[in-house]
Every structure is written in C-alpha cells, then in structure tokens.
C-alpha cells in the first residue's frame, strides 16, 4: 500500500536552532500534504495544508514565519521549525493525499511522525 | 464546545470482552466520518470509515447518528492487540480533506 516516510524520526536540538523535517510519499504522487502536531495526551492538530508548487495554507494560530513549509515536488514536502523553543517540542506528523483520478478522493496516508525535543 | 469529543478513558477490559466507544461532533455540516487507531508514539492508521447505514469489518462495527451527531465504534471479542488509542475523526467535506481529530479513547485489553 501507499507509504509516507518522514525524516528524521526523532531529533533533539538546542533552543534557538532550526530543524527541518522531510515528508515523502514513496509510491504515489501527492498534490496535497498536511502537517499536524500532537502534544502528549492531545489530539492531532492540523498546522498547515501544503499544495505542490504553491504557498501553504496555515491554520489559525500557527505562525507561518516560524513553521516554514516547502512543497517543491509531488513527492516531497518539508517543514522547518525556525528558532525552536522548548514549547515547540512535540510529535510532528505529515500526511499525504494520493493524486488519484480527477474527481476521485483518496485516503490520506500518515507518515510515522517526528518527535522533536528542544532543550 | 470542541469539534470532536471523546471520552479519553482508559477503558480496561479483559480479552474476549465487547467494548463500545462513543464520539460526538459539533459541526452538523460534517460529511465524512472515520475511526483511526493510534498506537503509542506512532502515527494514526485508518481503522474504518463510518457510513450512515452503519458498517462492519470483522470484529469492528461503526454506527453514525446524524440527528444526534454521534458516532460509535463497537469492538467484539477484544484481543490484546486491540490495545491502542481510538481516534474519532470527522471531515467537513466528502472525502478526506481537512480532517478534525478527537483526542482519542484509550483501550487497554488485559489477559
């Protein structure tokens, strides 16, 4: 079945540094990728929707200058957490939707997540 | 009111038990409904979609009540491997765009 990969799977960084997380769709093309964040014992919260070749759409309350999203190809989206702080420590999960046939909506596939710890 | 509400649990049940989870959603315009399963420190995985007429997949049965804006999941003959957090997920439009997740209900199945 469809597979979405994320890299790295976990990262520890110092406060003030930037961290880049990659999300790849491995056997399908994804026009749309989604970035979620999940704090312990909380629900997944959509941060932004990323469409290939265009600017990402951010959810209310998510700083676009802090969470930079680039979706340069149909199989790769990146999320960069700039000037990370301890409160950014979380589980970041990407999701990709199959391009599929016109007018047909396919399932969203989730990546395995990236656990970010900022010290 | 939260968009999707679930009892966080945990639900502790013995193997072989039947257990039911409920979920309510606030947006009456929601079009699509799903149950996802999430294991500890892992990504969520689609368990099943929920259809208006109700649907069954093996030991799992999902029901939707649009009038009450309520979704349920029934698990029969619980297995140890069913231990996980079950996420109720709704979408305002048909298909899978803009999914809204509940916090999840934790299930612990013991021998």
PDB file of C-alpha atoms in Angstrom:
ATOM      1  CA  UNK A   1       0.000   0.000   0.000  1.00  0.00           C
ATOM      2  CA  UNK A   2       0.878   3.648  -0.054  1.00  0.00           C
ATOM      3  CA  UNK A   3       3.717   4.670   2.201  1.00  0.00           C
ATOM      4  CA  UNK A   4       4.683   8.037   3.557  1.00  0.00           C
ATOM      5  CA  UNK A   5       8.074   8.459   5.143  1.00  0.00           C
ATOM      6  CA  UNK A   6       9.380  11.133   7.465  1.00  0.00           C
ATOM      7  CA  UNK A   7      12.914  12.015   8.343  1.00  0.00           C
ATOM      8  CA  UNK A   8      14.221  12.253  10.947  1.00  0.00           C
ATOM      9  CA  UNK A   9      12.097  10.072  13.199  1.00  0.00           C
ATOM     10  CA  UNK A  10      13.347  11.932  16.244  1.00  0.00           C
ATOM     11  CA  UNK A  11      15.537  14.928  16.850  1.00  0.00           C
ATOM     12  CA  UNK A  12      16.897  16.763  19.859  1.00  0.00           C
ATOM     13  CA  UNK A  13      18.064  20.295  19.309  1.00  0.00           C
ATOM     14  CA  UNK A  14      19.068  23.316  21.335  1.00  0.00           C
ATOM     15  CA  UNK A  15      16.829  26.292  21.803  1.00  0.00           C
ATOM     16  CA  UNK A  16      17.263  28.846  19.035  1.00  0.00           C
ATOM     17  CA  UNK A  17      18.277  26.420  16.322  1.00  0.00           C
ATOM     18  CA  UNK A  18      16.224  25.404  13.289  1.00  0.00           C
ATOM     19  CA  UNK A  19      15.103  21.912  12.448  1.00  0.00           C
ATOM     20  CA  UNK A  20      13.964  20.602   9.083  1.00  0.00           C
ATOM     21  CA  UNK A  21      11.601  17.647   8.787  1.00  0.00           C
ATOM     22  CA  UNK A  22      11.091  15.890   5.463  1.00  0.00           C
ATOM     23  CA  UNK A  23       7.948  14.125   4.359  1.00  0.00           C
ATOM     24  CA  UNK A  24       7.968  11.917   1.281  1.00  0.00           C
ATOM     25  CA  UNK A  25       5.302   9.935  -0.479  1.00  0.00           C
ATOM     26  CA  UNK A  26       7.096   6.795  -1.619  1.00  0.00           C
ATOM     27  CA  UNK A  27       4.873   5.136  -4.181  1.00  0.00           C
ATOM     28  CA  UNK A  28       2.341   7.740  -5.165  1.00  0.00           C
ATOM     29  CA  UNK A  29       2.164  11.391  -6.110  1.00  0.00           C
ATOM     30  CA  UNK A  30       0.706  13.784  -3.587  1.00  0.00           C
ATOM     31  CA  UNK A  31      -0.621  17.134  -4.694  1.00  0.00           C
ATOM     32  CA  UNK A  32      -1.549  17.880  -1.118  1.00  0.00           C
ATOM     33  CA  UNK A  33       0.339  17.210   2.062  1.00  0.00           C
ATOM     34  CA  UNK A  34      -0.755  18.081   5.572  1.00  0.00           C
ATOM     35  CA  UNK A  35       1.321  18.848   8.639  1.00  0.00           C
ATOM     36  CA  UNK A  36      -0.026  18.014  12.084  1.00  0.00           C
ATOM     37  CA  UNK A  37       1.288  18.463  15.581  1.00  0.00           C
ATOM     38  CA  UNK A  38       0.362  16.365  18.587  1.00  0.00           C
ATOM     39  CA  UNK A  39       1.188  17.220  22.175  1.00  0.00           C
ATOM     40  CA  UNK A  40       1.046  14.462  24.823  1.00  0.00           C
ATOM     41  CA  UNK A  41      -2.489  13.276  25.522  1.00  0.00           C
ATOM     42  CA  UNK A  42      -3.846  15.759  22.987  1.00  0.00           C
ATOM     43  CA  UNK A  43      -5.447  15.340  19.593  1.00  0.00           C
ATOM     44  CA  UNK A  44      -3.659  15.805  16.321  1.00  0.00           C
ATOM     45  CA  UNK A  45      -3.932  19.438  15.333  1.00  0.00           C
ATOM     46  CA  UNK A  46      -3.642  20.463  11.718  1.00  0.00           C
ATOM     47  CA  UNK A  47      -0.939  23.090  11.327  1.00  0.00           C
ATOM     48  CA  UNK A  48      -0.986  23.680   7.601  1.00  0.00           C
ATOM     49  CA  UNK A  49      -2.016  22.317   4.244  1.00  0.00           C
ATOM     50  CA  UNK A  50       0.655  22.245   1.608  1.00  0.00           C
ATOM     51  CA  UNK A  51      -0.065  22.132  -2.121  1.00  0.00           C
ATOM     52  CA  UNK A  52       2.666  21.369  -4.608  1.00  0.00           C
ATOM     53  CA  UNK A  53       4.012  24.469  -6.252  1.00  0.00           C
ATOM     54  CA  UNK A  54       2.067  26.964  -4.169  1.00  0.00           C
ATOM     55  CA  UNK A  55       2.179  28.558  -0.739  1.00  0.00           C
ATOM     56  CA  UNK A  56       0.966  26.589   2.220  1.00  0.00           C
ATOM     57  CA  UNK A  57      -2.293  27.432   3.942  1.00  0.00           C
ATOM     58  CA  UNK A  58      -1.803  27.787   7.679  1.00  0.00           C
ATOM     59  CA  UNK A  59      -4.387  27.150  10.345  1.00  0.00           C
ATOM     60  CA  UNK A  60      -5.340  29.936  12.695  1.00  0.00           C
ATOM     61  CA  UNK A  61      -2.764  30.450  15.405  1.00  0.00           C
ATOM     62  CA  UNK A  62       0.113  28.806  13.520  1.00  0.00           C
ATOM     63  CA  UNK A  63       2.926  31.230  12.721  1.00  0.00           C
ATOM     64  CA  UNK A  64       3.900  30.873   9.088  1.00  0.00           C
ATOM     65  CA  UNK A  65       7.248  32.584   9.651  1.00  0.00           C
ATOM     66  CA  UNK A  66       8.124  30.112  12.367  1.00  0.00           C
ATOM     67  CA  UNK A  67       6.945  26.960  10.619  1.00  0.00           C
ATOM     68  CA  UNK A  68       8.222  27.174   7.061  1.00  0.00           C
ATOM     69  CA  UNK A  69       6.690  24.726   4.634  1.00  0.00           C
ATOM     70  CA  UNK A  70       8.011  23.939   1.199  1.00  0.00           C
ATOM     71  CA  UNK A  71       6.298  21.537  -1.195  1.00  0.00           C
ATOM     72  CA  UNK A  72       8.630  21.580  -4.141  1.00  0.00           C
ATOM     73  CA  UNK A  73       7.605  18.335  -5.787  1.00  0.00           C
ATOM     74  CA  UNK A  74       4.742  15.871  -5.869  1.00  0.00           C
ATOM     75  CA  UNK A  75       6.593  13.561  -3.509  1.00  0.00           C
ATOM     76  CA  UNK A  76       8.323  15.866  -1.051  1.00  0.00           C
ATOM     77  CA  UNK A  77       7.250  18.455   1.495  1.00  0.00           C
ATOM     78  CA  UNK A  78       9.442  19.912   4.213  1.00  0.00           C
ATOM     79  CA  UNK A  79       8.617  21.619   7.478  1.00  0.00           C
ATOM     80  CA  UNK A  80      11.271  23.808   9.054  1.00  0.00           C
ATOM     81  CA  UNK A  81      10.829  24.836  12.656  1.00  0.00           C
ATOM     82  CA  UNK A  82      12.825  28.049  12.903  1.00  0.00           C
ATOM     83  CA  UNK A  83      14.361  29.300  16.135  1.00  0.00           C
ATOM     84  CA  UNK A  84      12.922  26.361  18.022  1.00  0.00           C
ATOM     85  CA  UNK A  85      11.977  26.735  21.671  1.00  0.00           C
ATOM     86  CA  UNK A  86      11.114  24.118  24.303  1.00  0.00           C
ATOM     87  CA  UNK A  87       7.392  24.758  23.788  1.00  0.00           C
ATOM     88  CA  UNK A  88       7.827  23.556  20.188  1.00  0.00           C
ATOM     89  CA  UNK A  89       8.698  20.102  21.488  1.00  0.00           C
ATOM     90  CA  UNK A  90       6.029  17.847  20.065  1.00  0.00           C
ATOM     91  CA  UNK A  91       5.224  14.983  17.723  1.00  0.00           C
ATOM     92  CA  UNK A  92       5.025  16.279  14.163  1.00  0.00           C
ATOM     93  CA  UNK A  93       3.173  14.104  11.670  1.00  0.00           C
ATOM     94  CA  UNK A  94       2.767  14.652   7.970  1.00  0.00           C
ATOM     95  CA  UNK A  95       0.079  13.211   5.813  1.00  0.00           C
ATOM     96  CA  UNK A  96      -0.178  12.924   2.059  1.00  0.00           C
ATOM     97  CA  UNK A  97      -3.142  12.505  -0.224  1.00  0.00           C
ATOM     98  CA  UNK A  98      -2.879  10.466  -3.398  1.00  0.00           C
ATOM     99  CA  UNK A  99      -3.262  12.482  -6.595  1.00  0.00           C
ATOM    100  CA  UNK A 100      -5.600   9.831  -7.936  1.00  0.00           C
ATOM    101  CA  UNK A 101      -8.000  10.323 -10.786  1.00  0.00           C
ATOM    102  CA  UNK A 102      -9.731  13.632 -11.362  1.00  0.00           C
ATOM    103  CA  UNK A 103     -12.765  13.945  -9.149  1.00  0.00           C
ATOM    104  CA  UNK A 104     -11.855  10.965  -7.001  1.00  0.00           C
ATOM    105  CA  UNK A 105     -10.765  11.495  -3.435  1.00  0.00           C
ATOM    106  CA  UNK A 106      -8.295   9.096  -1.984  1.00  0.00           C
ATOM    107  CA  UNK A 107      -7.302   8.276   1.537  1.00  0.00           C
ATOM    108  CA  UNK A 108      -4.798  10.355   3.441  1.00  0.00           C
ATOM    109  CA  UNK A 109      -1.753   8.373   4.429  1.00  0.00           C
ATOM    110  CA  UNK A 110       0.184   9.359   7.513  1.00  0.00           C
ATOM    111  CA  UNK A 111       3.916   9.387   7.987  1.00  0.00           C
ATOM    112  CA  UNK A 112       5.441   7.748  11.058  1.00  0.00           C
ATOM    113  CA  UNK A 113       5.973  11.101  12.742  1.00  0.00           C
ATOM    114  CA  UNK A 114       8.960  13.044  14.005  1.00  0.00           C
ATOM    115  CA  UNK A 115       9.454  13.534  17.703  1.00  0.00           C
ATOM    116  CA  UNK A 116      11.101  16.888  18.315  1.00  0.00           C
ATOM    117  CA  UNK A 117      12.636  17.746  21.661  1.00  0.00           C
ATOM    118  CA  UNK A 118      14.031  21.232  22.153  1.00  0.00           C
ATOM    119  CA  UNK A 119      16.314  21.661  25.144  1.00  0.00           C
TER     120      UNK A 119
ATOM    121  CA  UNK B   1     -17.729  23.041  22.568  1.00  0.00           C
ATOM    122  CA  UNK B   2     -14.937  21.035  20.980  1.00  0.00           C
ATOM    123  CA  UNK B   3     -15.425  19.963  17.374  1.00  0.00           C
ATOM    124  CA  UNK B   4     -14.974  16.296  18.184  1.00  0.00           C
ATOM    125  CA  UNK B   5     -15.383  14.964  21.713  1.00  0.00           C
ATOM    126  CA  UNK B   6     -14.470  11.579  23.060  1.00  0.00           C
ATOM    127  CA  UNK B   7     -14.186  10.013  26.488  1.00  0.00           C
ATOM    128  CA  UNK B   8     -10.418   9.714  26.970  1.00  0.00           C
ATOM    129  CA  UNK B   9     -10.709   6.520  29.019  1.00  0.00           C
ATOM    130  CA  UNK B  10      -8.783   4.380  29.606  1.00  0.00           C
ATOM    131  CA  UNK B  11     -11.190   1.534  29.096  1.00  0.00           C
ATOM    132  CA  UNK B  12      -9.751  -1.532  30.798  1.00  0.00           C
ATOM    133  CA  UNK B  13     -11.320  -4.750  29.519  1.00  0.00           C
ATOM    134  CA  UNK B  14     -10.381  -8.433  29.635  1.00  0.00           C
ATOM    135  CA  UNK B  15      -9.660 -10.386  26.490  1.00  0.00           C
ATOM    136  CA  UNK B  16     -12.832 -11.504  24.783  1.00  0.00           C
ATOM    137  CA  UNK B  17     -14.913  -8.617  26.082  1.00  0.00           C
ATOM    138  CA  UNK B  18     -17.080  -6.365  23.970  1.00  0.00           C
ATOM    139  CA  UNK B  19     -16.381  -2.668  24.300  1.00  0.00           C
ATOM    140  CA  UNK B  20     -18.028   0.399  22.796  1.00  0.00           C
ATOM    141  CA  UNK B  21     -16.724   3.921  22.277  1.00  0.00           C
ATOM    142  CA  UNK B  22     -18.775   6.970  21.516  1.00  0.00           C
ATOM    143  CA  UNK B  23     -17.930  10.268  19.929  1.00  0.00           C
ATOM    144  CA  UNK B  24     -19.891  13.458  19.331  1.00  0.00           C
ATOM    145  CA  UNK B  25     -19.179  16.150  16.796  1.00  0.00           C
ATOM    146  CA  UNK B  26     -20.351  19.731  16.766  1.00  0.00           C
ATOM    147  CA  UNK B  27     -20.417  20.643  13.087  1.00  0.00           C
ATOM    148  CA  UNK B  28     -23.674  19.463  11.594  1.00  0.00           C
ATOM    149  CA  UNK B  29     -22.233  20.058   8.122  1.00  0.00           C
ATOM    150  CA  UNK B  30     -19.642  17.301   8.613  1.00  0.00           C
ATOM    151  CA  UNK B  31     -19.712  14.919   5.692  1.00  0.00           C
ATOM    152  CA  UNK B  32     -17.297  12.105   6.315  1.00  0.00           C
ATOM    153  CA  UNK B  33     -16.527  10.125   9.430  1.00  0.00           C
ATOM    154  CA  UNK B  34     -13.766   7.748  10.370  1.00  0.00           C
ATOM    155  CA  UNK B  35     -12.238   5.776  13.171  1.00  0.00           C
ATOM    156  CA  UNK B  36      -8.463   5.749  13.322  1.00  0.00           C
ATOM    157  CA  UNK B  37      -6.246   3.737  15.602  1.00  0.00           C
ATOM    158  CA  UNK B  38      -3.091   5.170  17.101  1.00  0.00           C
ATOM    159  CA  UNK B  39      -0.522   3.114  18.946  1.00  0.00           C
ATOM    160  CA  UNK B  40       1.751   4.771  21.476  1.00  0.00           C
ATOM    161  CA  UNK B  41       4.255   7.088  19.783  1.00  0.00           C
ATOM    162  CA  UNK B  42       3.084   6.053  16.328  1.00  0.00           C
ATOM    163  CA  UNK B  43       1.114   7.662  13.551  1.00  0.00           C
ATOM    164  CA  UNK B  44      -2.652   7.165  13.297  1.00  0.00           C
ATOM    165  CA  UNK B  45      -3.879   4.476  10.947  1.00  0.00           C
ATOM    166  CA  UNK B  46      -7.285   4.264   9.380  1.00  0.00           C
ATOM    167  CA  UNK B  47      -9.388   1.591  11.028  1.00  0.00           C
ATOM    168  CA  UNK B  48     -12.610   2.132   9.135  1.00  0.00           C
ATOM    169  CA  UNK B  49     -14.838   4.715   7.550  1.00  0.00           C
ATOM    170  CA  UNK B  50     -18.272   5.205   9.072  1.00  0.00           C
ATOM    171  CA  UNK B  51     -21.317   5.138   6.835  1.00  0.00           C
ATOM    172  CA  UNK B  52     -24.815   6.360   7.579  1.00  0.00           C
ATOM    173  CA  UNK B  53     -26.234   2.862   7.354  1.00  0.00           C
ATOM    174  CA  UNK B  54     -23.646   1.522   9.763  1.00  0.00           C
ATOM    175  CA  UNK B  55     -20.897  -0.833   8.711  1.00  0.00           C
ATOM    176  CA  UNK B  56     -18.993  -3.786   9.993  1.00  0.00           C
ATOM    177  CA  UNK B  57     -15.460  -5.015   9.422  1.00  0.00           C
ATOM    178  CA  UNK B  58     -14.782  -8.269  11.184  1.00  0.00           C
ATOM    179  CA  UNK B  59     -14.995  -7.645  14.923  1.00  0.00           C
ATOM    180  CA  UNK B  60     -15.493  -3.910  14.457  1.00  0.00           C
ATOM    181  CA  UNK B  61     -18.849  -2.218  13.923  1.00  0.00           C
ATOM    182  CA  UNK B  62     -19.290   1.502  13.366  1.00  0.00           C
ATOM    183  CA  UNK B  63     -22.523   3.447  13.594  1.00  0.00           C
ATOM    184  CA  UNK B  64     -23.416   7.023  12.704  1.00  0.00           C
ATOM    185  CA  UNK B  65     -26.375   9.002  14.009  1.00  0.00           C
ATOM    186  CA  UNK B  66     -26.512  12.264  12.091  1.00  0.00           C
ATOM    187  CA  UNK B  67     -29.518  13.596  14.001  1.00  0.00           C
ATOM    188  CA  UNK B  68     -27.664  13.299  17.298  1.00  0.00           C
ATOM    189  CA  UNK B  69     -24.255  13.999  15.727  1.00  0.00           C
ATOM    190  CA  UNK B  70     -22.858  10.916  17.310  1.00  0.00           C
ATOM    191  CA  UNK B  71     -20.584   8.123  16.117  1.00  0.00           C
ATOM    192  CA  UNK B  72     -19.860   4.823  17.795  1.00  0.00           C
ATOM    193  CA  UNK B  73     -17.384   2.005  17.491  1.00  0.00           C
ATOM    194  CA  UNK B  74     -18.050  -1.464  18.855  1.00  0.00           C
ATOM    195  CA  UNK B  75     -15.266  -3.991  19.250  1.00  0.00           C
ATOM    196  CA  UNK B  76     -16.270  -7.602  19.860  1.00  0.00           C
ATOM    197  CA  UNK B  77     -14.072 -10.375  21.215  1.00  0.00           C
ATOM    198  CA  UNK B  78     -11.297  -7.973  22.214  1.00  0.00           C
ATOM    199  CA  UNK B  79      -7.722  -9.072  21.587  1.00  0.00           C
ATOM    200  CA  UNK B  80      -4.601  -7.958  23.403  1.00  0.00           C
ATOM    201  CA  UNK B  81      -3.503  -6.388  20.133  1.00  0.00           C
ATOM    202  CA  UNK B  82      -6.546  -4.111  20.173  1.00  0.00           C
ATOM    203  CA  UNK B  83      -4.906  -2.083  22.963  1.00  0.00           C
ATOM    204  CA  UNK B  84      -4.430   1.358  21.458  1.00  0.00           C
ATOM    205  CA  UNK B  85      -6.000   4.783  21.321  1.00  0.00           C
ATOM    206  CA  UNK B  86      -9.008   5.076  19.039  1.00  0.00           C
ATOM    207  CA  UNK B  87      -9.467   8.409  17.336  1.00  0.00           C
ATOM    208  CA  UNK B  88     -12.797   9.676  16.117  1.00  0.00           C
ATOM    209  CA  UNK B  89     -12.268  11.782  13.008  1.00  0.00           C
ATOM    210  CA  UNK B  90     -14.676  13.913  11.036  1.00  0.00           C
ATOM    211  CA  UNK B  91     -14.368  15.887   7.856  1.00  0.00           C
ATOM    212  CA  UNK B  92     -16.482  18.835   6.876  1.00  0.00           C
ATOM    213  CA  UNK B  93     -16.474  17.782   3.238  1.00  0.00           C
ATOM    214  CA  UNK B  94     -16.809  14.464   1.478  1.00  0.00           C
ATOM    215  CA  UNK B  95     -13.609  12.544   1.297  1.00  0.00           C
ATOM    216  CA  UNK B  96     -10.553  13.087   3.377  1.00  0.00           C
ATOM    217  CA  UNK B  97      -9.636  16.782   3.276  1.00  0.00           C
ATOM    218  CA  UNK B  98      -9.488  18.870   6.450  1.00  0.00           C
ATOM    219  CA  UNK B  99      -9.760  16.052   8.962  1.00  0.00           C
ATOM    220  CA  UNK B 100     -10.590  17.022  12.537  1.00  0.00           C
ATOM    221  CA  UNK B 101      -9.399  14.602  15.181  1.00  0.00           C
ATOM    222  CA  UNK B 102     -10.800  13.844  18.591  1.00  0.00           C
ATOM    223  CA  UNK B 103      -8.337  13.351  21.451  1.00  0.00           C
ATOM    224  CA  UNK B 104      -8.931   9.655  21.356  1.00  0.00           C
ATOM    225  CA  UNK B 105     -10.150   6.951  23.683  1.00  0.00           C
ATOM    226  CA  UNK B 106      -7.545   4.651  25.165  1.00  0.00           C
ATOM    227  CA  UNK B 107      -8.311   0.945  25.266  1.00  0.00           C
ATOM    228  CA  UNK B 108      -6.313  -1.487  27.373  1.00  0.00           C
ATOM    229  CA  UNK B 109      -7.084  -5.162  26.875  1.00  0.00           C
ATOM    230  CA  UNK B 110      -5.672  -7.443  29.552  1.00  0.00           C
ATOM    231  CA  UNK B 111      -5.169 -11.227  29.571  1.00  0.00           C
TER     232      UNK B 111
END
